[in-house]
Amino acid sequence: AAIPERLLELELFGYRKGAFAGADQDRKGKLELAAKGTIFLNEIGDMPLKLQGKLLRVLREREFSPVGSTEVRHTDVRVIVATNQDLRRAMDQQKFRQDLYYRLNVIEIAMPSLRDRMGDVPLLCAHFLQETAAEMNKPVKTLTPAAKEALMRYNYPGNVRQLANILEYATIVSTGESIDVADLPDEITGGQEGQQPS
């Protein structure tokens, strides 16, 4: 989503030498490099319509042309995509191609938001605390019962990424072996947006 359209096109399809100023050599794109393998495209709902058509050609014909070339190249790549958008609504708004949607939607895995699977919070907390400790080269911290309870009451508008950031923050500010309620950010303890009523 953060990559400008032109750069995304170059990254996916590659380019020929001389295709644009600064293209001093041929470069293979990700679709060619991933041949006989898998490519993961995150936030597919943000892909510009022009590139959606080019991706559809790859999925349908297993072929593409690098930018600045008329040469047709072939690839056999498995494409996995993810999005946080409602692609059906995007199709209704003509922001996502219907033919691409049905080409991609062979197997759909709907991931409920964290607020709809609060039973996962303790397992995710344990995982993120271990991950954060390893990244910071610190001992793994535990959560006090009060901190666990506060984390279980929160609504997580930012989903799993928000939980990971909360635990990273708490690991940094906590001075003891355990993370307590006082170590959690204000969004958890201050009754701000996202806090569920008791």
PDB file of C-alpha atoms in Angstrom:
ATOM      1  CA  ALA A   1       0.000   0.000   0.000  1.00  0.00           C
ATOM      2  CA  ALA A   2       2.893   2.363   0.696  1.00  0.00           C
ATOM      3  CA  ILE A   3       4.618   1.784  -2.662  1.00  0.00           C
ATOM      4  CA  PRO A   4       3.817   4.303  -5.450  1.00  0.00           C
ATOM      5  CA  GLU A   5       2.084   2.763  -8.483  1.00  0.00           C
ATOM      6  CA  ARG A   6       5.039   3.098 -10.864  1.00  0.00           C
ATOM      7  CA  LEU A   7       7.495   1.603  -8.379  1.00  0.00           C
ATOM      8  CA  LEU A   8       5.110  -1.242  -7.606  1.00  0.00           C
ATOM      9  CA  GLU A   9       4.846  -2.033 -11.307  1.00  0.00           C
ATOM     10  CA  LEU A  10       8.651  -2.138 -11.597  1.00  0.00           C
ATOM     11  CA  GLU A  11       8.935  -4.327  -8.487  1.00  0.00           C
ATOM     12  CA  LEU A  12       6.352  -6.835  -9.705  1.00  0.00           C
ATOM     13  CA  PHE A  13       7.135  -7.027 -13.415  1.00  0.00           C
ATOM     14  CA  GLY A  14      10.760  -5.929 -13.654  1.00  0.00           C
ATOM     15  CA  TYR A  15      12.105  -3.736 -16.434  1.00  0.00           C
ATOM     16  CA  ARG A  16      14.401  -3.635 -19.429  1.00  0.00           C
ATOM     17  CA  LYS A  17      17.535  -1.549 -19.631  1.00  0.00           C
ATOM     18  CA  GLY A  18      16.650   1.934 -20.896  1.00  0.00           C
ATOM     19  CA  ALA A  19      12.965   1.681 -19.894  1.00  0.00           C
ATOM     20  CA  PHE A  20      13.338   4.906 -17.892  1.00  0.00           C
ATOM     21  CA  ALA A  21      16.067   7.274 -16.770  1.00  0.00           C
ATOM     22  CA  GLY A  22      18.408   5.369 -14.478  1.00  0.00           C
ATOM     23  CA  ALA A  23      17.493   1.903 -15.789  1.00  0.00           C
ATOM     24  CA  ASP A  24      21.065   0.975 -16.683  1.00  0.00           C
ATOM     25  CA  GLN A  25      20.475  -2.777 -16.718  1.00  0.00           C
ATOM     26  CA  ASP A  26      17.689  -5.345 -16.998  1.00  0.00           C
ATOM     27  CA  ARG A  27      16.043  -6.253 -13.725  1.00  0.00           C
ATOM     28  CA  LYS A  28      13.759  -9.198 -12.990  1.00  0.00           C
ATOM     29  CA  GLY A  29      10.559  -8.486 -11.108  1.00  0.00           C
ATOM     30  CA  LYS A  30       9.193 -10.350  -8.113  1.00  0.00           C
ATOM     31  CA  LEU A  31       6.756 -12.342 -10.256  1.00  0.00           C
ATOM     32  CA  GLU A  32       9.621 -13.765 -12.281  1.00  0.00           C
ATOM     33  CA  LEU A  33      11.873 -14.308  -9.273  1.00  0.00           C
ATOM     34  CA  ALA A  34       9.084 -16.195  -7.485  1.00  0.00           C
ATOM     35  CA  ALA A  35       8.521 -18.612 -10.393  1.00  0.00           C
ATOM     36  CA  LYS A  36       7.778 -22.158  -9.187  1.00  0.00           C
ATOM     37  CA  GLY A  37       7.192 -20.659  -5.744  1.00  0.00           C
ATOM     38  CA  THR A  38       4.832 -18.347  -3.897  1.00  0.00           C
ATOM     39  CA  ILE A  39       4.444 -14.586  -3.801  1.00  0.00           C
ATOM     40  CA  PHE A  40       2.507 -12.861  -1.006  1.00  0.00           C
ATOM     41  CA  LEU A  41       0.847  -9.544  -1.797  1.00  0.00           C
ATOM     42  CA  ASN A  42      -0.287  -7.707   1.323  1.00  0.00           C
ATOM     43  CA  GLU A  43      -3.113  -5.146   1.176  1.00  0.00           C
ATOM     44  CA  ILE A  44      -4.187  -6.184  -2.329  1.00  0.00           C
ATOM     45  CA  GLY A  45      -7.224  -3.913  -1.990  1.00  0.00           C
ATOM     46  CA  ASP A  46      -4.916  -0.892  -2.309  1.00  0.00           C
ATOM     47  CA  MET A  47      -3.492  -1.997  -5.674  1.00  0.00           C
ATOM     48  CA  PRO A  48      -4.265   0.536  -8.436  1.00  0.00           C
ATOM     49  CA  LEU A  49      -6.770  -0.628 -11.070  1.00  0.00           C
ATOM     50  CA  LYS A  50      -4.184  -0.506 -13.891  1.00  0.00           C
ATOM     51  CA  LEU A  51      -1.936  -2.950 -12.045  1.00  0.00           C
ATOM     52  CA  GLN A  52      -4.905  -5.131 -11.130  1.00  0.00           C
ATOM     53  CA  GLY A  53      -5.394  -5.735 -14.857  1.00  0.00           C
ATOM     54  CA  LYS A  54      -1.756  -6.673 -15.302  1.00  0.00           C
ATOM     55  CA  LEU A  55      -1.896  -9.025 -12.323  1.00  0.00           C
ATOM     56  CA  LEU A  56      -5.026 -10.620 -13.746  1.00  0.00           C
ATOM     57  CA  ARG A  57      -3.096 -11.387 -16.956  1.00  0.00           C
ATOM     58  CA  VAL A  58      -0.410 -13.136 -14.913  1.00  0.00           C
ATOM     59  CA  LEU A  59      -2.998 -15.235 -13.095  1.00  0.00           C
ATOM     60  CA  ARG A  60      -4.984 -16.060 -16.232  1.00  0.00           C
ATOM     61  CA  GLU A  61      -2.276 -16.441 -18.871  1.00  0.00           C
ATOM     62  CA  ARG A  62       0.781 -17.054 -16.676  1.00  0.00           C
ATOM     63  CA  GLU A  63       2.601 -14.394 -18.657  1.00  0.00           C
ATOM     64  CA  PHE A  64       3.675 -10.748 -18.445  1.00  0.00           C
ATOM     65  CA  SER A  65       5.995  -8.245 -20.080  1.00  0.00           C
ATOM     66  CA  PRO A  66       8.645  -6.310 -18.169  1.00  0.00           C
ATOM     67  CA  VAL A  67       8.297  -2.521 -18.223  1.00  0.00           C
ATOM     68  CA  GLY A  68       9.881  -1.154 -21.403  1.00  0.00           C
ATOM     69  CA  SER A  69       9.724  -4.471 -23.238  1.00  0.00           C
ATOM     70  CA  THR A  70       7.384  -6.215 -25.653  1.00  0.00           C
ATOM     71  CA  GLU A  71       8.946  -9.562 -24.792  1.00  0.00           C
ATOM     72  CA  VAL A  72       6.464 -11.941 -23.177  1.00  0.00           C
ATOM     73  CA  ARG A  73       7.809 -13.850 -20.208  1.00  0.00           C
ATOM     74  CA  HIS A  74       6.157 -16.804 -18.542  1.00  0.00           C
ATOM     75  CA  THR A  75       5.876 -17.575 -14.862  1.00  0.00           C
ATOM     76  CA  ASP A  76       4.254 -20.244 -12.742  1.00  0.00           C
ATOM     77  CA  VAL A  77       3.736 -18.670  -9.358  1.00  0.00           C
ATOM     78  CA  ARG A  78       1.251 -19.230  -6.550  1.00  0.00           C
ATOM     79  CA  VAL A  79      -0.239 -15.916  -5.433  1.00  0.00           C
ATOM     80  CA  ILE A  80      -1.458 -15.400  -1.876  1.00  0.00           C
ATOM     81  CA  VAL A  81      -3.042 -12.083  -0.981  1.00  0.00           C
ATOM     82  CA  ALA A  82      -4.302 -10.383   2.148  1.00  0.00           C
ATOM     83  CA  THR A  83      -6.401  -7.323   2.777  1.00  0.00           C
ATOM     84  CA  ASN A  84      -8.180  -5.572   5.592  1.00  0.00           C
ATOM     85  CA  GLN A  85     -10.712  -4.148   3.127  1.00  0.00           C
ATOM     86  CA  ASP A  86     -14.093  -5.480   2.110  1.00  0.00           C
ATOM     87  CA  LEU A  87     -13.287  -6.362  -1.503  1.00  0.00           C
ATOM     88  CA  ARG A  88     -16.945  -6.968  -2.345  1.00  0.00           C
ATOM     89  CA  ARG A  89     -17.717  -3.384  -1.383  1.00  0.00           C
ATOM     90  CA  ALA A  90     -14.643  -2.214  -3.309  1.00  0.00           C
ATOM     91  CA  MET A  91     -16.009  -4.038  -6.377  1.00  0.00           C
ATOM     92  CA  ASP A  92     -19.368  -2.278  -5.960  1.00  0.00           C
ATOM     93  CA  GLN A  93     -17.472   1.038  -5.843  1.00  0.00           C
ATOM     94  CA  GLN A  94     -15.456  -0.009  -8.923  1.00  0.00           C
ATOM     95  CA  LYS A  95     -12.193   0.213  -6.974  1.00  0.00           C
ATOM     96  CA  PHE A  96     -11.406  -3.494  -7.333  1.00  0.00           C
ATOM     97  CA  ARG A  97     -11.824  -5.600 -10.446  1.00  0.00           C
ATOM     98  CA  GLN A  98     -14.492  -8.268 -10.199  1.00  0.00           C
ATOM     99  CA  ASP A  99     -12.626 -10.634 -12.523  1.00  0.00           C
ATOM    100  CA  LEU A 100      -9.467 -10.340 -10.409  1.00  0.00           C
ATOM    101  CA  TYR A 101     -11.451 -10.940  -7.231  1.00  0.00           C
ATOM    102  CA  TYR A 102     -12.890 -14.202  -8.514  1.00  0.00           C
ATOM    103  CA  ARG A 103      -9.525 -15.276  -9.909  1.00  0.00           C
ATOM    104  CA  LEU A 104      -7.879 -14.715  -6.509  1.00  0.00           C
ATOM    105  CA  ASN A 105     -10.711 -15.977  -4.330  1.00  0.00           C
ATOM    106  CA  VAL A 106     -10.087 -19.705  -4.766  1.00  0.00           C
ATOM    107  CA  ILE A 107      -9.679 -20.339  -1.043  1.00  0.00           C
ATOM    108  CA  GLU A 108     -10.714 -17.571   1.324  1.00  0.00           C
ATOM    109  CA  ILE A 109      -9.569 -17.547   4.926  1.00  0.00           C
ATOM    110  CA  ALA A 110     -11.518 -14.992   6.931  1.00  0.00           C
ATOM    111  CA  MET A 111      -9.562 -13.911   9.983  1.00  0.00           C
ATOM    112  CA  PRO A 112     -11.809 -12.454  12.671  1.00  0.00           C
ATOM    113  CA  SER A 113     -10.568  -9.359  14.436  1.00  0.00           C
ATOM    114  CA  LEU A 114      -8.901  -9.807  17.811  1.00  0.00           C
ATOM    115  CA  ARG A 115     -11.962  -8.414  19.627  1.00  0.00           C
ATOM    116  CA  ASP A 116     -13.905 -11.392  18.260  1.00  0.00           C
ATOM    117  CA  ARG A 117     -11.391 -13.950  19.534  1.00  0.00           C
ATOM    118  CA  MET A 118     -10.338 -12.665  22.939  1.00  0.00           C
ATOM    119  CA  GLY A 119      -9.387 -16.178  23.986  1.00  0.00           C
ATOM    120  CA  ASP A 120      -6.280 -15.735  21.805  1.00  0.00           C
ATOM    121  CA  VAL A 121      -5.029 -12.750  23.815  1.00  0.00           C
ATOM    122  CA  PRO A 122      -3.088 -14.776  26.459  1.00  0.00           C
ATOM    123  CA  LEU A 123      -1.354 -16.883  23.789  1.00  0.00           C
ATOM    124  CA  LEU A 124      -0.518 -13.818  21.717  1.00  0.00           C
ATOM    125  CA  CYS A 125       0.772 -12.022  24.817  1.00  0.00           C
ATOM    126  CA  ALA A 126       3.134 -14.906  25.588  1.00  0.00           C
ATOM    127  CA  HIS A 127       4.353 -14.929  21.987  1.00  0.00           C
ATOM    128  CA  PHE A 128       4.892 -11.171  21.738  1.00  0.00           C
ATOM    129  CA  LEU A 129       6.603 -10.984  25.136  1.00  0.00           C
ATOM    130  CA  GLN A 130       9.086 -13.672  24.035  1.00  0.00           C
ATOM    131  CA  GLU A 131       9.606 -11.977  20.675  1.00  0.00           C
ATOM    132  CA  THR A 132      10.154  -8.558  22.255  1.00  0.00           C
ATOM    133  CA  ALA A 133      12.563  -9.941  24.849  1.00  0.00           C
ATOM    134  CA  ALA A 134      14.617 -11.622  22.128  1.00  0.00           C
ATOM    135  CA  GLU A 135      14.743  -8.427  20.045  1.00  0.00           C
ATOM    136  CA  MET A 136      15.815  -6.362  23.065  1.00  0.00           C
ATOM    137  CA  ASN A 137      18.134  -9.049  24.415  1.00  0.00           C
ATOM    138  CA  LYS A 138      16.310  -8.982  27.770  1.00  0.00           C
ATOM    139  CA  PRO A 139      14.747 -11.664  29.958  1.00  0.00           C
ATOM    140  CA  VAL A 140      11.142 -12.520  29.101  1.00  0.00           C
ATOM    141  CA  LYS A 141       8.722 -10.568  31.289  1.00  0.00           C
ATOM    142  CA  THR A 142       5.480 -11.961  32.633  1.00  0.00           C
ATOM    143  CA  LEU A 143       2.148 -10.248  33.151  1.00  0.00           C
ATOM    144  CA  THR A 144       0.622  -9.732  36.580  1.00  0.00           C
ATOM    145  CA  PRO A 145      -2.958 -10.992  36.953  1.00  0.00           C
ATOM    146  CA  ALA A 146      -4.198  -7.369  36.994  1.00  0.00           C
ATOM    147  CA  ALA A 147      -2.334  -6.578  33.744  1.00  0.00           C
ATOM    148  CA  LYS A 148      -3.753  -9.725  32.107  1.00  0.00           C
ATOM    149  CA  GLU A 149      -7.245  -8.704  33.181  1.00  0.00           C
ATOM    150  CA  ALA A 150      -6.796  -5.185  31.764  1.00  0.00           C
ATOM    151  CA  LEU A 151      -5.545  -6.605  28.451  1.00  0.00           C
ATOM    152  CA  MET A 152      -8.496  -8.985  28.292  1.00  0.00           C
ATOM    153  CA  ARG A 153     -10.974  -6.107  28.799  1.00  0.00           C
ATOM    154  CA  TYR A 154      -9.605  -3.978  25.968  1.00  0.00           C
ATOM    155  CA  ASN A 155     -11.343  -3.869  22.571  1.00  0.00           C
ATOM    156  CA  TYR A 156      -8.241  -3.619  20.270  1.00  0.00           C
ATOM    157  CA  PRO A 157      -9.368  -1.287  17.477  1.00  0.00           C
ATOM    158  CA  GLY A 158      -5.836  -1.735  16.062  1.00  0.00           C
ATOM    159  CA  ASN A 159      -6.136  -5.527  16.159  1.00  0.00           C
ATOM    160  CA  VAL A 160      -3.150  -7.850  16.739  1.00  0.00           C
ATOM    161  CA  ARG A 161      -0.574  -5.219  15.706  1.00  0.00           C
ATOM    162  CA  GLN A 162      -1.866  -2.984  18.481  1.00  0.00           C
ATOM    163  CA  LEU A 163      -1.461  -5.750  21.061  1.00  0.00           C
ATOM    164  CA  ALA A 164       2.124  -6.318  19.903  1.00  0.00           C
ATOM    165  CA  ASN A 165       2.889  -2.587  20.238  1.00  0.00           C
ATOM    166  CA  ILE A 166       1.273  -2.420  23.693  1.00  0.00           C
ATOM    167  CA  LEU A 167       3.451  -5.270  24.932  1.00  0.00           C
ATOM    168  CA  GLU A 168       6.590  -3.777  23.397  1.00  0.00           C
ATOM    169  CA  TYR A 169       5.816  -0.473  25.134  1.00  0.00           C
ATOM    170  CA  ALA A 170       5.153  -2.229  28.448  1.00  0.00           C
ATOM    171  CA  THR A 171       8.393  -4.207  28.187  1.00  0.00           C
ATOM    172  CA  ILE A 172      10.341  -0.982  27.696  1.00  0.00           C
ATOM    173  CA  VAL A 173       8.765   0.980  30.552  1.00  0.00           C
ATOM    174  CA  SER A 174       8.530  -1.864  33.057  1.00  0.00           C
ATOM    175  CA  THR A 175      11.385  -1.897  35.558  1.00  0.00           C
ATOM    176  CA  GLY A 176      10.573  -5.223  37.234  1.00  0.00           C
ATOM    177  CA  GLU A 177      10.373  -8.826  36.119  1.00  0.00           C
ATOM    178  CA  SER A 178       6.629  -8.512  35.559  1.00  0.00           C
ATOM    179  CA  ILE A 179       4.488  -6.066  33.657  1.00  0.00           C
ATOM    180  CA  ASP A 180       1.770  -4.517  35.830  1.00  0.00           C
ATOM    181  CA  VAL A 181      -1.198  -2.318  34.988  1.00  0.00           C
ATOM    182  CA  ALA A 182       0.873   0.824  35.632  1.00  0.00           C
ATOM    183  CA  ASP A 183       3.239  -0.268  32.835  1.00  0.00           C
ATOM    184  CA  LEU A 184       0.448  -0.433  30.256  1.00  0.00           C
ATOM    185  CA  PRO A 185      -0.241   2.585  28.010  1.00  0.00           C
ATOM    186  CA  ASP A 186      -3.058   5.031  28.775  1.00  0.00           C
ATOM    187  CA  GLU A 187      -5.226   3.578  26.007  1.00  0.00           C
ATOM    188  CA  ILE A 188      -5.570   0.439  28.155  1.00  0.00           C
ATOM    189  CA  THR A 189      -5.793   1.997  31.605  1.00  0.00           C
ATOM    190  CA  GLY A 190      -7.323   5.397  30.936  1.00  0.00           C
ATOM    191  CA  GLY A 191     -10.775   4.333  29.776  1.00  0.00           C
ATOM    192  CA  GLN A 192     -10.183   5.889  26.359  1.00  0.00           C
ATOM    193  CA  GLU A 193     -11.626   4.677  23.057  1.00  0.00           C
ATOM    194  CA  GLY A 194     -11.422   0.925  22.737  1.00  0.00           C
ATOM    195  CA  GLN A 195     -12.005   0.231  26.450  1.00  0.00           C
ATOM    196  CA  GLN A 196     -14.990  -1.972  26.988  1.00  0.00           C
ATOM    197  CA  PRO A 197     -17.322  -1.069  29.824  1.00  0.00           C
ATOM    198  CA  SER A 198     -16.917  -3.148  32.986  1.00  0.00           C
TER     199      SER A 198
END
